[in-house]
Every structure is written in structure tokens, then in C-alpha cells.
Amino acid sequence: PGEKDALKDRIRALLAAQNAVLVAHYYTDADLQALAEETGGYVADSLEMARFGTESDAETLVVCGVRFMGETAKILNPEKRVLMPDLGATCSLDEGCPADAFRAFCDAHPDHTVVVYANTSAQVKARSDWVVTSSIALPVVEHLASEGKKILWAPDKHLGHYVERVTGADMLLWDGACVVHEEFKSFALERVRKLHPDAAVLVHPESPDEVVDQADVVGSTTQLIKAVAEMPNPEFIVATDAGIFWKMHQLAPGKKLIPAPTAGEGATCESCAHCPWMAMNALQNLERVLQTWDQEIQIDAEVRERAVMPIQRMLDFAR
Ligand code: 13P
Ligand code: SF4
């Protein structure tokens, strides 16, 4: 603990000296989330992380999360330095949607409005009409469907299918998935629900249909956290990355939080879902990047110019 406290002190000093703020996602290590909060930074879902970057006066944004979050921050704030503890922190959705193949898919369906999930590269966003996060996908697609638009959706097929089912929109789906949320098991979840009849089931919409179908609340990380704080249930079964429990415990300390099963009956916390790329963010590489600036996000100017419009559209729509 002594060594960790000293490390945190050094990071606090580096942040202050460089007019830098931490913007952390709820799936990152609890130490990083706590440090972000206590140093004037922010912990949020991916939509709020993007918005915070545009509102902050800091010269440097240090994005603790995965690469697309850093890229979005840089696209929206080209004048700021955007650092990440490790630029190798990617996302299976981003990896599963290479820009060339995606452009060819769009070119083959020119009559469709292209809506991409935020979990994509800057190049993919540059080919889109709209960017959405899980917190705003439903109203954006509802709005487009009300104008009679057909939608090409990428890359998460589970979120896409959920949005299609709720809105009734005409959607063509890319075949991508999140390796973390795809692991939630519906049969095992049914058993856990029977063991906890008073529990509300909270599900991130990157999960498979049969898991989403059992949810009391489907939503982004922020929306699921709000549900724990506001719903009267004493227990919650949570189908998303285990990093979220830190904030849930903080806001609702008296409530029991049960990880949704990923490995069949009897799943324990060792089998809790945790994104391997989010786990690449740590106090040690955070200190290092503040000393060396060697993990800085750079975006090609032409790509940035094209990608900023669909992201800004999302932020304007969310207001
Ligand atoms: P949120 O927008 O809900 O924070 O989700 C981001 C993400 O990567 C979920 O896996
Ligand atoms: Fe990507 Fe899934 Fe990790 Fe979120 S949890 S960053 S969608 S791999």
C-alpha cells in the first residue's frame, strides 16, 4: 500500500504540473477510477467521456479506457494532447471491423444510412453518417426510421439486433461481437434468477438476445449504474464487465450485486467478465505515459475531418 500511495502521489503531481485530466471508463481498474474522480477528472460511459473531453479546459486528456475512446477524444479536440496508458488497448468490435471491408460493405448498399457504434476506428467513423453509443442508439435509430431511412449498422450484431427489435427499423447488420459480453450464458442466468427472485437483472446490450430478453433494464454502463442507485430492489444481477461494480458499490453500498454467469452454473467471481483491453490500463503505465508522452493518439487530418461530423451529430442529438 505504501508503494501504491507513493505512485498515486507522483501521478497527481504530474497531472497538476501538465494541466492534464484523467477521463476513465467504468471498466477500468478501481484505483484509476478513484484517482480520476479525486483529481478533477471524470469517470463515465463512452458518450459522457466524449462530452467531457469537449468541456474540459485541460491541455491534456489522459484517456483510461480503450483506443476508440482516445481516438474520439482526439477527433473532437484536435488542439489537445490525448494520451493513453497503452495504445494497444483495443476492442474486439473495432478489431472485427476493418476499414477497407467496411467501406466495401457500405459501397454495396448506397441506399442505406450508415450508423456505426462508437467502438470502431476513426477510419470506420469517417465512412459513417452517424456515430452512436449504447446509451443513445435507440433514439437515434428511432429518429432515422421515422424519416423512412434504411440503416446499415456496424459492428455489434447483438446491439444492432436489439435496436432492430425495439425500434422495428429496417437494419442491415455487420457480423461483429464483444468477446466479453458474448460470454454471458442465458440458461445459467435463468438459474441465478430463480435463486434471487427479488433481484433486478441489468444487461448491457452487447450481450446475446437470450440474455437481453431476461433483463429488467438494458442500457449503457451509466444507465445500469443509475438503475442500481434508483431501483428499490435489494439485489441486482449484472451482465456487464466487472469493473462497473466499483461505482455501483460506491453509489448503493447497501445493495447486493451478483455477477451474471459467464461459465455455467456455479459461476464465481473468478469467472466474472472483464475486458482484457480495459485491463491494460494501470497506475504504472499511467505514470509512465505522463513522463514520456510516448502513447499519444494521432489522427490523420483528412480522417479527422470526416469523422468529426457523425460524432458531433451524436453529441448534438444527445443534448
Ligand atoms: P458504454 O458506452 O456503455 O460505456 O459501453 C462501452 C463499452 O465498450 C461496453 O463494452
Ligand atoms: Fe470492446 Fe467488449 Fe471490451 Fe467494451 S468490453 S471495450 S465492447 S471488447
Coordinates of N, CA, C and O and ligand atoms in Angstrom, one line a residue, residues 27 66 68 90-93 119 178-181 206 241 275 277-278, ligand 2:
Y27 N -15.1 0.4 -16.7 CA -14.5 -0.9 -16.7 C -13.0 -0.9 -16.3 O -12.4 -2.0 -16.2
V66 N -10.3 2.2 -23.8 CA -9.8 1.5 -24.9 C -9.6 2.6 -26.1 O -10.1 3.7 -26.0
F68 N -10.6 3.3 -29.1 CA -11.6 4.2 -29.7 C -12.0 5.4 -28.9 O -12.3 6.4 -29.4
T90 N -7.2 -2.3 -27.4 CA -8.2 -2.2 -28.5 C -9.5 -2.7 -28.0 O -9.8 -2.7 -26.8
C91 N -10.3 -3.3 -28.9 CA -11.7 -3.8 -28.6 C -12.0 -4.7 -29.7 O -11.7 -4.5 -30.9
S92 N -12.7 -5.8 -29.3 CA -12.9 -6.9 -30.3 C -13.9 -6.4 -31.4 O -13.9 -6.8 -32.5
L93 N -14.7 -5.4 -31.1 CA -15.6 -4.8 -32.1 C -14.9 -4.0 -33.1 O -15.1 -4.1 -34.3
N119 N -17.6 2.0 -30.8 CA -16.5 1.1 -30.6 C -15.9 0.7 -32.0 O -15.9 -0.5 -32.4
C178 N -18.8 -8.4 -29.1 CA -17.9 -8.1 -28.0 C -17.5 -9.4 -27.3 O -18.4 -10.2 -26.9
V179 N -16.2 -9.7 -27.2 CA -15.8 -11.0 -26.7 C -16.2 -11.2 -25.2 O -16.3 -12.3 -24.7
V180 N -16.4 -10.0 -24.5 CA -16.7 -10.1 -23.1 C -18.2 -10.4 -22.9 O -18.6 -11.3 -22.2
H181 N -19.0 -9.6 -23.5 CA -20.5 -9.7 -23.3 C -21.0 -11.0 -24.0 O -22.1 -11.5 -23.6
E206 N -24.7 -5.3 -25.5 CA -23.7 -6.0 -26.3 C -23.9 -7.5 -26.0 O -23.2 -8.4 -26.6
D241 N -19.2 -5.9 -17.8 CA -17.8 -6.0 -17.2 C -17.8 -5.7 -15.7 O -18.4 -4.8 -15.2
C275 N -12.9 -7.1 -19.5 CA -12.3 -6.9 -20.8 C -10.8 -6.9 -20.7 O -10.2 -6.1 -19.9
W277 N -8.7 -5.7 -22.7 CA -8.1 -4.4 -23.1 C -8.2 -3.3 -22.1 O -7.4 -2.5 -21.9
M278 N -9.4 -3.3 -21.5 CA -9.6 -2.3 -20.4 C -8.6 -2.6 -19.3 O -8.0 -1.7 -18.6
Ligands
SF4_2 FE1 -14.8 -3.7 -26.6 FE2 -16.2 -5.5 -25.3 FE3 -14.0 -4.5 -24.2 FE4 -16.2 -3.0 -24.4 S1 -16.0 -4.8 -23.2 S2 -14.1 -2.4 -24.9 S3 -17.0 -3.8 -26.4 S4 -14.1 -5.8 -26.0

